[in-house]
Short mmCIF file of C-alpha atoms in Angstrom, two decimals:
data_model
loop_
_atom_site.label_atom_id
_atom_site.label_comp_id
_atom_site.label_asym_id
_atom_site.label_seq_id
_atom_site.Cartn_x
_atom_site.Cartn_y
_atom_site.Cartn_z
CA UNK A 1 62.71 45.70 128.71
CA UNK A 2 60.56 46.23 132.07
CA UNK A 3 56.96 46.52 131.89
CA UNK A 4 57.69 49.63 134.81
CA UNK A 5 59.40 51.55 132.09
CA UNK A 6 57.22 53.58 129.51
CA UNK A 7 58.26 52.75 126.05
CA UNK A 8 58.92 55.86 124.02
CA UNK A 9 61.50 56.78 127.13
CA UNK A 10 65.81 56.21 126.55
CA UNK A 11 67.72 55.68 129.36
CA UNK A 12 68.96 59.33 128.46
CA UNK A 13 65.60 61.08 129.49
CA UNK A 14 65.64 59.11 132.82
CA UNK A 15 69.11 60.01 133.37
CA UNK A 16 68.03 63.40 132.41
CA UNK A 17 64.70 63.37 134.26
CA UNK A 18 66.92 62.36 137.25
CA UNK A 19 69.46 65.55 137.19
CA UNK A 20 66.57 67.64 137.07
CA UNK A 21 64.96 66.42 140.33
CA UNK A 22 68.82 66.49 141.81
CA UNK A 23 69.33 69.32 141.14
CA UNK A 24 66.24 70.95 141.77
CA UNK A 25 66.86 69.35 145.70
CA UNK A 26 70.23 70.08 145.80
CA UNK A 27 70.18 73.93 144.61
CA UNK A 28 66.93 74.90 145.86
CA UNK A 29 66.85 76.62 149.54
CA UNK A 30 63.73 78.09 151.49
CA UNK A 31 62.01 74.46 151.52
CA UNK A 32 59.47 72.14 150.00
CA UNK A 33 57.06 75.11 148.48
CA UNK A 34 60.31 76.65 146.98
CA UNK A 35 61.11 73.61 145.38
CA UNK A 36 57.19 72.99 144.21
CA UNK A 37 57.44 76.37 142.49
CA UNK A 38 60.85 75.46 140.63
CA UNK A 39 59.56 72.50 139.79
CA UNK A 40 56.52 74.24 138.28
CA UNK A 41 58.89 76.38 136.54
CA UNK A 42 61.24 73.59 135.29
CA UNK A 43 58.22 70.73 133.96
CA UNK A 44 55.75 73.54 132.83
CA UNK A 45 57.27 76.35 131.34
CA UNK A 46 60.70 75.16 130.26
CA UNK A 47 60.45 71.68 129.39
CA UNK A 48 56.75 71.71 129.02
CA UNK A 49 55.79 68.21 129.76
CA UNK A 50 52.70 69.20 131.48
CA UNK A 51 50.21 72.16 131.69
CA UNK A 52 49.69 74.54 134.66
CA UNK A 53 46.41 73.04 134.98
CA UNK A 54 47.67 69.35 135.12
CA UNK A 55 50.84 70.44 137.25
CA UNK A 56 48.25 71.99 139.58
CA UNK A 57 45.78 69.05 139.77
CA UNK A 58 49.31 66.83 140.96
CA UNK A 59 50.22 69.31 143.85
CA UNK A 60 46.45 68.84 145.02
CA UNK A 61 46.72 64.89 144.97
CA UNK A 62 50.13 65.39 146.34
CA UNK A 63 49.18 67.75 149.36
CA UNK A 64 46.66 64.84 150.42
CA UNK A 65 49.91 62.56 150.85
CA UNK A 66 51.74 62.72 154.72
CA UNK A 67 54.94 63.93 154.40
CA UNK A 68 57.04 66.66 152.87
CA UNK A 69 55.36 68.61 149.64
CA UNK A 70 58.60 68.20 147.61
CA UNK A 71 58.46 64.47 147.91
CA UNK A 72 54.89 63.73 146.80
CA UNK A 73 54.97 66.27 144.53
CA UNK A 74 57.83 64.35 143.24
CA UNK A 75 56.10 61.33 143.00
CA UNK A 76 53.35 62.61 141.21
CA UNK A 77 55.41 64.21 139.00
CA UNK A 78 57.84 61.67 137.82
CA UNK A 79 55.08 59.38 137.65
CA UNK A 80 52.94 61.34 135.17
CA UNK A 81 56.06 62.41 132.85
CA UNK A 82 57.53 59.01 132.75
CA UNK A 83 55.48 56.29 134.84
CA UNK A 84 56.55 54.28 137.34
CA UNK A 85 60.07 54.39 137.00
CA UNK A 86 59.59 58.37 136.73
CA UNK A 87 58.35 58.56 140.28
CA UNK A 88 61.33 56.38 141.72
CA UNK A 89 63.62 58.63 139.73
CA UNK A 90 61.52 61.82 141.46
CA UNK A 91 61.97 60.00 144.85
CA UNK A 92 65.72 59.49 144.72
CA UNK A 93 66.42 62.60 142.81
CA UNK A 94 64.69 64.65 145.77
CA UNK A 95 66.01 62.77 148.38
CA UNK A 96 69.87 62.18 147.87
CA UNK A 97 70.74 66.07 147.75
CA UNK A 98 69.48 66.89 150.89
CA UNK A 99 71.02 63.50 152.56
CA UNK A 100 74.31 64.15 151.37
CA UNK A 101 73.35 67.59 152.28
CA UNK A 102 72.75 66.63 155.89
CA UNK A 103 75.77 64.64 156.16
CA UNK A 104 78.04 67.15 154.70
CA UNK A 105 76.81 69.46 157.63
CA UNK A 106 77.42 67.48 160.43
CA UNK A 107 80.94 66.95 159.24
CA UNK A 108 81.74 70.86 158.95
CA UNK A 109 79.69 71.74 161.67
CA UNK A 110 82.72 73.10 163.93
CA UNK A 111 84.25 75.38 160.88
CA UNK A 112 81.19 77.21 160.36
CA UNK A 113 81.03 80.36 161.47
CA UNK A 114 77.56 80.86 163.28
CA UNK A 115 77.37 85.19 162.00
CA UNK A 116 77.91 84.02 158.39
CA UNK A 117 75.51 81.36 158.52
CA UNK A 118 73.18 83.81 160.12
CA UNK A 119 73.49 86.42 157.51
CA UNK A 120 73.11 83.67 154.51
CA UNK A 121 69.94 82.45 156.23
CA UNK A 122 68.26 86.31 156.58
CA UNK A 123 68.76 86.10 152.49
CA UNK A 124 67.18 82.92 152.02
CA UNK A 125 64.22 83.82 154.23
CA UNK A 126 63.52 86.65 151.61
CA UNK A 127 63.92 84.90 148.82
CA UNK A 128 61.84 81.98 150.10
CA UNK A 129 59.33 84.46 150.40
CA UNK A 130 59.42 85.82 146.77
CA UNK A 131 59.21 82.41 145.49
CA UNK A 132 56.42 81.40 147.16
CA UNK A 133 54.42 84.30 146.40
CA UNK A 134 55.69 84.52 142.47
CA UNK A 135 54.16 80.77 142.55
CA UNK A 136 51.19 81.28 144.38
CA UNK A 137 50.02 84.13 142.09
CA UNK A 138 50.27 81.89 138.73
CA UNK A 139 48.51 79.01 140.40
CA UNK A 140 46.14 82.37 141.99
CA UNK A 141 45.83 83.86 137.96
CA UNK A 142 45.14 80.07 136.20
CA UNK A 143 42.22 79.49 138.45
CA UNK A 144 39.01 81.32 137.80
CA UNK A 145 36.90 81.76 140.95
CA UNK A 146 33.17 83.10 141.00
CA UNK A 147 32.75 86.34 143.57
CA UNK A 148 31.96 84.27 146.13
CA UNK A 149 34.92 81.77 145.29
CA UNK A 150 37.19 84.86 146.04
CA UNK A 151 35.12 86.81 149.08
CA UNK A 152 36.02 82.69 150.60
CA UNK A 153 39.44 82.85 149.60
CA UNK A 154 39.77 86.39 151.24
CA UNK A 155 38.19 85.51 154.40
CA UNK A 156 39.95 82.64 155.26
CA UNK A 157 43.27 83.86 154.53
CA UNK A 158 42.28 86.79 156.85
CA UNK A 159 41.60 83.93 159.75
CA UNK A 160 45.29 82.60 158.35
CA UNK A 161 46.61 85.64 159.71
CA UNK A 162 44.90 87.04 162.17
CA UNK A 163 43.61 84.03 164.50
CA UNK A 164 45.74 81.18 166.65
CA UNK A 165 43.52 78.70 164.24
CA UNK A 166 45.45 75.23 163.21
CA UNK A 167 46.00 75.45 159.33
CA UNK A 168 44.17 71.67 159.21
CA UNK A 169 41.01 73.51 160.77
CA UNK A 170 41.12 76.17 158.41
CA UNK A 171 41.67 73.80 155.22
CA UNK A 172 38.63 71.64 156.31
CA UNK A 173 36.25 74.78 157.13
CA UNK A 174 37.27 75.89 153.78
CA UNK A 175 36.78 72.90 151.84
CA UNK A 176 33.65 72.28 153.53
CA UNK A 177 32.46 75.82 152.14
CA UNK A 178 33.59 75.53 148.93
CA UNK A 179 31.96 72.22 148.95
CA UNK A 180 28.12 73.32 150.65
CA UNK A 181 28.12 76.50 148.15
CA UNK A 182 29.01 74.62 144.96
CA UNK A 183 25.63 71.96 146.17
CA UNK A 184 23.62 75.09 146.87
CA UNK A 185 24.61 76.53 143.56
CA UNK A 186 24.07 73.65 141.74
CA UNK A 187 20.52 72.74 143.45
CA UNK A 188 19.19 76.34 143.91
CA UNK A 189 20.26 78.57 140.56
#
């Protein structure tokens, strides 16, 4: 067949993988990070395609790329699970549902009652916060930091909450802080 296909994967596997990405994208409300949390549940906990540590590494790599986190995560996850074809399947499975949803909303926008949509979105916002919090707690429990690492995490969380700084600036300073502290720890301790 194609070199692009992994030799131990069947057509049924690729269809199943596409359906998993498609259904996560189609039925998850709340944005990319909620989709990533559902991907973690599906691919790590349910299907056991990869471990939480590898998932976290792929998520970190996906955040380096520009674009929506759900899409970049799908590319990395698909590639890890099923090679290049898996990456393409991840892209298609993640992008097709929003395309169809936008088209349908455009077709029926005049029919929707604004009050019903507003009430629905209030519930979606609450569920989004809960899903993201659950996902972050799972990753946080898996990572092992020392006291200084936890202190830096707390400081930058508080800076992000109480000051109007750019998230990019906070990320750069936080990453640089961990780099400097680890360099000092390795060199002098």
